[in-house]
Amino acid sequence: MQILVKKAQKGDPEAFVTLIEANKSGMYRVAKGFFQSEDDVADAISETVLSAYEHIKELKKTEYFRTWLIRILINVCNQMLRERKRYEVTEIVPEARYLDNNFSDIEFREMLSSFPEDCQMILLLYYGEQFTTREIAEILGMKENTVKSKLRRSRGTLRETIVYSL
């Protein structure tokens, strides 16, 4: 993967396309966590790909390409949400986050929706995308200990939910 990143940084478009193809399903799942509409997901991913292509030479550590790409995607999604709020009519119900009936793992989505918003993205990145707590902290701009404590609290809540449902 690092070789492909270096090739892409030197201007090889095929290497960049290969990198994006390798990460497209993860990007889709993260964007789907923000938007219910397939059009919004596609817009967020295309904006991310364009931005990544324009700025790939700025990536300092090639081993963090995936983390860097997801960080760009989250920033793009947040920007789209901010812009939408600016123009949103108050009578329109805002999109429900993290609720997608077409997602292959419906139970995981239902479980995520029961947590506070700040924990949902951490759980999605940790369990859905297998990022480490350090990588999640970098992606979300948090301290690693904050990510760990939110993850620990979420696991405790999940345990309580399971115990009470038995």
PDB file of C-alpha atoms in Angstrom:
ATOM      1  CA  MET A   1       0.000   0.000   0.000  1.00  0.00           C
ATOM      2  CA  GLN A   2       2.812   2.428   0.868  1.00  0.00           C
ATOM      3  CA  ILE A   3       4.362   1.888  -2.559  1.00  0.00           C
ATOM      4  CA  LEU A   4       1.063   2.826  -4.214  1.00  0.00           C
ATOM      5  CA  VAL A   5       0.838   5.959  -2.067  1.00  0.00           C
ATOM      6  CA  LYS A   6       4.353   6.992  -3.090  1.00  0.00           C
ATOM      7  CA  LYS A   7       3.516   6.401  -6.747  1.00  0.00           C
ATOM      8  CA  ALA A   8       0.330   8.445  -6.378  1.00  0.00           C
ATOM      9  CA  GLN A   9       2.289  11.243  -4.718  1.00  0.00           C
ATOM     10  CA  LYS A  10       4.592  11.279  -7.753  1.00  0.00           C
ATOM     11  CA  GLY A  11       1.571  11.776 -10.011  1.00  0.00           C
ATOM     12  CA  ASP A  12       0.612   8.220 -11.036  1.00  0.00           C
ATOM     13  CA  PRO A  13      -3.183   8.358 -11.542  1.00  0.00           C
ATOM     14  CA  GLU A  14      -3.532   4.556 -11.755  1.00  0.00           C
ATOM     15  CA  ALA A  15      -1.922   4.156  -8.330  1.00  0.00           C
ATOM     16  CA  PHE A  16      -4.346   6.726  -6.904  1.00  0.00           C
ATOM     17  CA  VAL A  17      -7.349   4.947  -8.442  1.00  0.00           C
ATOM     18  CA  THR A  18      -6.128   1.644  -6.978  1.00  0.00           C
ATOM     19  CA  LEU A  19      -5.854   3.260  -3.528  1.00  0.00           C
ATOM     20  CA  ILE A  20      -9.371   4.677  -3.762  1.00  0.00           C
ATOM     21  CA  GLU A  21     -10.766   1.331  -4.944  1.00  0.00           C
ATOM     22  CA  ALA A  22      -9.147  -0.387  -1.960  1.00  0.00           C
ATOM     23  CA  ASN A  23     -10.792   2.087   0.426  1.00  0.00           C
ATOM     24  CA  LYS A  24     -14.161   2.718  -1.234  1.00  0.00           C
ATOM     25  CA  SER A  25     -16.233   0.352   0.923  1.00  0.00           C
ATOM     26  CA  GLY A  26     -14.872   1.872   4.133  1.00  0.00           C
ATOM     27  CA  MET A  27     -15.511   5.364   2.804  1.00  0.00           C
ATOM     28  CA  TYR A  28     -19.056   4.359   1.892  1.00  0.00           C
ATOM     29  CA  ARG A  29     -19.793   3.003   5.371  1.00  0.00           C
ATOM     30  CA  VAL A  30     -18.447   6.128   7.077  1.00  0.00           C
ATOM     31  CA  ALA A  31     -20.348   8.485   4.748  1.00  0.00           C
ATOM     32  CA  LYS A  32     -23.481   6.383   5.226  1.00  0.00           C
ATOM     33  CA  GLY A  33     -23.113   7.050   8.934  1.00  0.00           C
ATOM     34  CA  PHE A  34     -23.668  10.723   8.192  1.00  0.00           C
ATOM     35  CA  PHE A  35     -26.284  10.588   5.440  1.00  0.00           C
ATOM     36  CA  GLN A  36     -29.274   8.451   4.588  1.00  0.00           C
ATOM     37  CA  SER A  37     -29.468   9.647   1.000  1.00  0.00           C
ATOM     38  CA  GLU A  38     -27.332   7.788  -1.535  1.00  0.00           C
ATOM     39  CA  ASP A  39     -26.868  11.065  -3.438  1.00  0.00           C
ATOM     40  CA  ASP A  40     -25.383  12.749  -0.371  1.00  0.00           C
ATOM     41  CA  VAL A  41     -23.091   9.771   0.237  1.00  0.00           C
ATOM     42  CA  ALA A  42     -21.925   9.894  -3.392  1.00  0.00           C
ATOM     43  CA  ASP A  43     -21.354  13.665  -3.169  1.00  0.00           C
ATOM     44  CA  ALA A  44     -19.314  13.297   0.018  1.00  0.00           C
ATOM     45  CA  ILE A  45     -17.178  10.513  -1.440  1.00  0.00           C
ATOM     46  CA  SER A  46     -16.571  12.354  -4.699  1.00  0.00           C
ATOM     47  CA  GLU A  47     -15.583  15.535  -2.838  1.00  0.00           C
ATOM     48  CA  THR A  48     -13.241  13.453  -0.686  1.00  0.00           C
ATOM     49  CA  VAL A  49     -11.619  11.770  -3.678  1.00  0.00           C
ATOM     50  CA  LEU A  50     -11.112  15.113  -5.401  1.00  0.00           C
ATOM     51  CA  SER A  51      -9.622  16.687  -2.292  1.00  0.00           C
ATOM     52  CA  ALA A  52      -7.374  13.683  -1.653  1.00  0.00           C
ATOM     53  CA  TYR A  53      -6.146  13.758  -5.251  1.00  0.00           C
ATOM     54  CA  GLU A  54      -5.365  17.468  -5.038  1.00  0.00           C
ATOM     55  CA  HIS A  55      -3.546  17.170  -1.702  1.00  0.00           C
ATOM     56  CA  ILE A  56      -1.900  13.739  -1.780  1.00  0.00           C
ATOM     57  CA  LYS A  57       1.547  15.302  -2.048  1.00  0.00           C
ATOM     58  CA  GLU A  58       0.970  16.901   1.350  1.00  0.00           C
ATOM     59  CA  LEU A  59       0.635  13.497   3.074  1.00  0.00           C
ATOM     60  CA  LYS A  60       3.802  13.125   5.126  1.00  0.00           C
ATOM     61  CA  LYS A  61       3.563   9.502   6.299  1.00  0.00           C
ATOM     62  CA  THR A  62       2.426   7.113   3.587  1.00  0.00           C
ATOM     63  CA  GLU A  63       1.407   4.444   6.109  1.00  0.00           C
ATOM     64  CA  TYR A  64      -1.396   6.754   7.304  1.00  0.00           C
ATOM     65  CA  PHE A  65      -3.078   7.106   3.910  1.00  0.00           C
ATOM     66  CA  ARG A  66      -6.296   5.354   5.032  1.00  0.00           C
ATOM     67  CA  THR A  67      -6.520   7.423   8.213  1.00  0.00           C
ATOM     68  CA  TRP A  68      -5.849  10.604   6.238  1.00  0.00           C
ATOM     69  CA  LEU A  69      -8.516   9.708   3.652  1.00  0.00           C
ATOM     70  CA  ILE A  70     -11.175   8.989   6.295  1.00  0.00           C
ATOM     71  CA  ARG A  71     -10.303  12.242   8.076  1.00  0.00           C
ATOM     72  CA  ILE A  72     -10.895  14.147   4.840  1.00  0.00           C
ATOM     73  CA  LEU A  73     -14.205  12.311   4.379  1.00  0.00           C
ATOM     74  CA  ILE A  74     -15.397  13.161   7.888  1.00  0.00           C
ATOM     75  CA  ASN A  75     -14.460  16.810   7.367  1.00  0.00           C
ATOM     76  CA  VAL A  76     -16.340  16.864   4.032  1.00  0.00           C
ATOM     77  CA  CYS A  77     -19.424  15.264   5.637  1.00  0.00           C
ATOM     78  CA  ASN A  78     -19.376  17.738   8.518  1.00  0.00           C
ATOM     79  CA  GLN A  79     -19.029  20.629   6.064  1.00  0.00           C
ATOM     80  CA  MET A  80     -21.980  19.348   4.030  1.00  0.00           C
ATOM     81  CA  LEU A  81     -24.076  19.094   7.195  1.00  0.00           C
ATOM     82  CA  ARG A  82     -23.112  22.640   8.240  1.00  0.00           C
ATOM     83  CA  GLU A  83     -24.045  23.978   4.804  1.00  0.00           C
ATOM     84  CA  ARG A  84     -27.333  22.085   4.871  1.00  0.00           C
ATOM     85  CA  LYS A  85     -28.234  23.537   8.282  1.00  0.00           C
ATOM     86  CA  ARG A  86     -27.602  27.005   6.942  1.00  0.00           C
ATOM     87  CA  TYR A  87     -30.209  26.538   4.203  1.00  0.00           C
ATOM     88  CA  GLU A  88     -32.557  24.113   5.927  1.00  0.00           C
ATOM     89  CA  VAL A  89     -36.187  25.091   6.344  1.00  0.00           C
ATOM     90  CA  THR A  90     -37.356  24.479   9.903  1.00  0.00           C
ATOM     91  CA  GLU A  91     -40.390  22.465   8.764  1.00  0.00           C
ATOM     92  CA  ILE A  92     -38.227  19.808   7.120  1.00  0.00           C
ATOM     93  CA  VAL A  93     -37.191  17.000   9.425  1.00  0.00           C
ATOM     94  CA  PRO A  94     -33.384  16.617   9.370  1.00  0.00           C
ATOM     95  CA  GLU A  95     -31.944  13.362   8.084  1.00  0.00           C
ATOM     96  CA  ALA A  96     -31.704  10.617  10.678  1.00  0.00           C
ATOM     97  CA  ARG A  97     -28.059   9.765  11.182  1.00  0.00           C
ATOM     98  CA  TYR A  98     -26.885   6.180  11.349  1.00  0.00           C
ATOM     99  CA  LEU A  99     -30.231   4.703  10.328  1.00  0.00           C
ATOM    100  CA  ASP A 100     -29.982   2.872   7.014  1.00  0.00           C
ATOM    101  CA  ASN A 101     -32.178  -0.122   6.298  1.00  0.00           C
ATOM    102  CA  ASN A 102     -30.069  -1.133   3.289  1.00  0.00           C
ATOM    103  CA  PHE A 103     -26.941  -1.600   5.382  1.00  0.00           C
ATOM    104  CA  SER A 104     -25.844  -5.239   5.419  1.00  0.00           C
ATOM    105  CA  ASP A 105     -25.498  -5.368   9.200  1.00  0.00           C
ATOM    106  CA  ILE A 106     -28.795  -3.985  10.471  1.00  0.00           C
ATOM    107  CA  GLU A 107     -28.149  -5.037  14.061  1.00  0.00           C
ATOM    108  CA  PHE A 108     -24.922  -3.038  14.122  1.00  0.00           C
ATOM    109  CA  ARG A 109     -26.760   0.042  12.819  1.00  0.00           C
ATOM    110  CA  GLU A 110     -29.516  -0.367  15.391  1.00  0.00           C
ATOM    111  CA  MET A 111     -26.951  -0.747  18.146  1.00  0.00           C
ATOM    112  CA  LEU A 112     -25.134   2.405  16.982  1.00  0.00           C
ATOM    113  CA  SER A 113     -28.317   4.457  16.910  1.00  0.00           C
ATOM    114  CA  SER A 114     -28.878   3.790  20.613  1.00  0.00           C
ATOM    115  CA  PHE A 115     -25.672   5.657  21.579  1.00  0.00           C
ATOM    116  CA  PRO A 116     -25.044   9.398  21.794  1.00  0.00           C
ATOM    117  CA  GLU A 117     -23.822  10.949  18.535  1.00  0.00           C
ATOM    118  CA  ASP A 118     -20.280  11.512  19.810  1.00  0.00           C
ATOM    119  CA  CYS A 119     -19.920   7.796  20.563  1.00  0.00           C
ATOM    120  CA  GLN A 120     -21.537   6.588  17.342  1.00  0.00           C
ATOM    121  CA  MET A 121     -18.651   7.661  15.104  1.00  0.00           C
ATOM    122  CA  ILE A 122     -16.088   6.206  17.516  1.00  0.00           C
ATOM    123  CA  LEU A 123     -17.922   2.870  17.540  1.00  0.00           C
ATOM    124  CA  LEU A 124     -18.302   2.907  13.755  1.00  0.00           C
ATOM    125  CA  LEU A 125     -14.607   3.583  13.211  1.00  0.00           C
ATOM    126  CA  TYR A 126     -13.469   1.112  15.882  1.00  0.00           C
ATOM    127  CA  TYR A 127     -15.758  -1.837  15.209  1.00  0.00           C
ATOM    128  CA  GLY A 128     -16.948  -1.102  11.679  1.00  0.00           C
ATOM    129  CA  GLU A 129     -13.639   0.014  10.168  1.00  0.00           C
ATOM    130  CA  GLN A 130     -11.155  -1.532  12.647  1.00  0.00           C
ATOM    131  CA  PHE A 131      -9.223   1.676  13.306  1.00  0.00           C
ATOM    132  CA  THR A 132      -7.127   1.784  16.468  1.00  0.00           C
ATOM    133  CA  THR A 133      -7.966   4.244  19.240  1.00  0.00           C
ATOM    134  CA  ARG A 134      -4.906   6.268  18.274  1.00  0.00           C
ATOM    135  CA  GLU A 135      -6.061   6.478  14.649  1.00  0.00           C
ATOM    136  CA  ILE A 136      -9.607   7.396  15.699  1.00  0.00           C
ATOM    137  CA  ALA A 137      -8.244  10.156  17.933  1.00  0.00           C
ATOM    138  CA  GLU A 138      -6.257  11.494  14.992  1.00  0.00           C
ATOM    139  CA  ILE A 139      -9.226  11.275  12.606  1.00  0.00           C
ATOM    140  CA  LEU A 140     -11.674  12.975  14.983  1.00  0.00           C
ATOM    141  CA  GLY A 141      -9.195  15.459  16.456  1.00  0.00           C
ATOM    142  CA  MET A 142      -9.594  14.132  19.999  1.00  0.00           C
ATOM    143  CA  LYS A 143      -7.196  12.947  22.637  1.00  0.00           C
ATOM    144  CA  GLU A 144      -6.639   9.198  22.561  1.00  0.00           C
ATOM    145  CA  ASN A 145      -7.685   8.897  26.204  1.00  0.00           C
ATOM    146  CA  THR A 146     -11.012  10.586  25.368  1.00  0.00           C
ATOM    147  CA  VAL A 147     -11.615   8.026  22.632  1.00  0.00           C
ATOM    148  CA  LYS A 148     -10.711   5.189  25.011  1.00  0.00           C
ATOM    149  CA  SER A 149     -13.013   6.456  27.760  1.00  0.00           C
ATOM    150  CA  LYS A 150     -15.961   6.931  25.366  1.00  0.00           C
ATOM    151  CA  LEU A 151     -15.338   3.453  23.996  1.00  0.00           C
ATOM    152  CA  ARG A 152     -15.186   2.005  27.522  1.00  0.00           C
ATOM    153  CA  ARG A 153     -18.406   3.786  28.541  1.00  0.00           C
ATOM    154  CA  SER A 154     -20.147   2.600  25.383  1.00  0.00           C
ATOM    155  CA  ARG A 155     -19.106  -0.986  26.051  1.00  0.00           C
ATOM    156  CA  GLY A 156     -20.478  -0.679  29.607  1.00  0.00           C
ATOM    157  CA  THR A 157     -23.772   0.657  28.294  1.00  0.00           C
ATOM    158  CA  LEU A 158     -23.934  -2.177  25.794  1.00  0.00           C
ATOM    159  CA  ARG A 159     -23.270  -4.749  28.539  1.00  0.00           C
ATOM    160  CA  GLU A 160     -26.054  -3.280  30.698  1.00  0.00           C
ATOM    161  CA  THR A 161     -28.440  -3.342  27.761  1.00  0.00           C
ATOM    162  CA  ILE A 162     -27.668  -6.989  27.050  1.00  0.00           C
ATOM    163  CA  VAL A 163     -27.971  -8.019  30.694  1.00  0.00           C
ATOM    164  CA  TYR A 164     -31.323  -6.247  31.130  1.00  0.00           C
ATOM    165  CA  SER A 165     -32.696  -7.711  27.913  1.00  0.00           C
ATOM    166  CA  LEU A 166     -31.964 -11.284  29.054  1.00  0.00           C
TER     167      LEU A 166
END
